[in-house]
Structure formats: C-alpha cells, structure tokens
Amino acid sequence: KAFTLKGVAATAGAKAAIEAAGGKLAE
C-alpha cells in the first residue's frame, strides 16, 4: 500500500504541476 500511496501522491503532484503550467500558458 505504501508504494501505491507514493505513486498516487506522485501522480497528483505531477497533475497539479501540469495544471499550474497549463494555467500559465492559458493566460
């Protein structure tokens, strides 16, 4: 479960980073 949680956290972090970058590009 620890490995899965790390994977989910990494995915969520990457998604947040992409959305943040996308928002800047959109502006």
Coordinates of C-alpha atoms in Angstrom, one line a residue:
K1 CA 0.0 0.0 0.0
A2 CA 2.9 2.4 0.8
F3 CA 4.1 2.0 -2.8
T4 CA 0.7 2.7 -4.2
L5 CA 0.2 5.8 -2.0
K6 CA 3.6 7.1 -3.2
G7 CA 2.5 6.5 -6.8
V8 CA -0.8 8.3 -6.2
A9 CA 1.0 11.2 -4.5
A10 CA 3.5 11.5 -7.3
T11 CA 0.7 11.4 -9.9
A12 CA -1.3 14.0 -8.0
G13 CA 1.8 16.2 -7.7
A14 CA 2.6 15.9 -11.4
K15 CA -1.1 16.6 -12.3
A16 CA -1.0 19.7 -10.2
A17 CA 2.2 20.9 -11.7
I18 CA 0.9 20.3 -15.2
E19 CA -2.4 22.2 -14.4
A20 CA -0.3 25.1 -12.9
A21 CA 1.8 25.2 -16.1
G22 CA -1.2 24.9 -18.3
G23 CA -2.9 27.8 -16.4
K24 CA 0.1 30.0 -17.0
L25 CA 0.2 29.0 -20.7
A26 CA -3.6 29.7 -21.0
E27 CA -3.1 33.2 -19.7

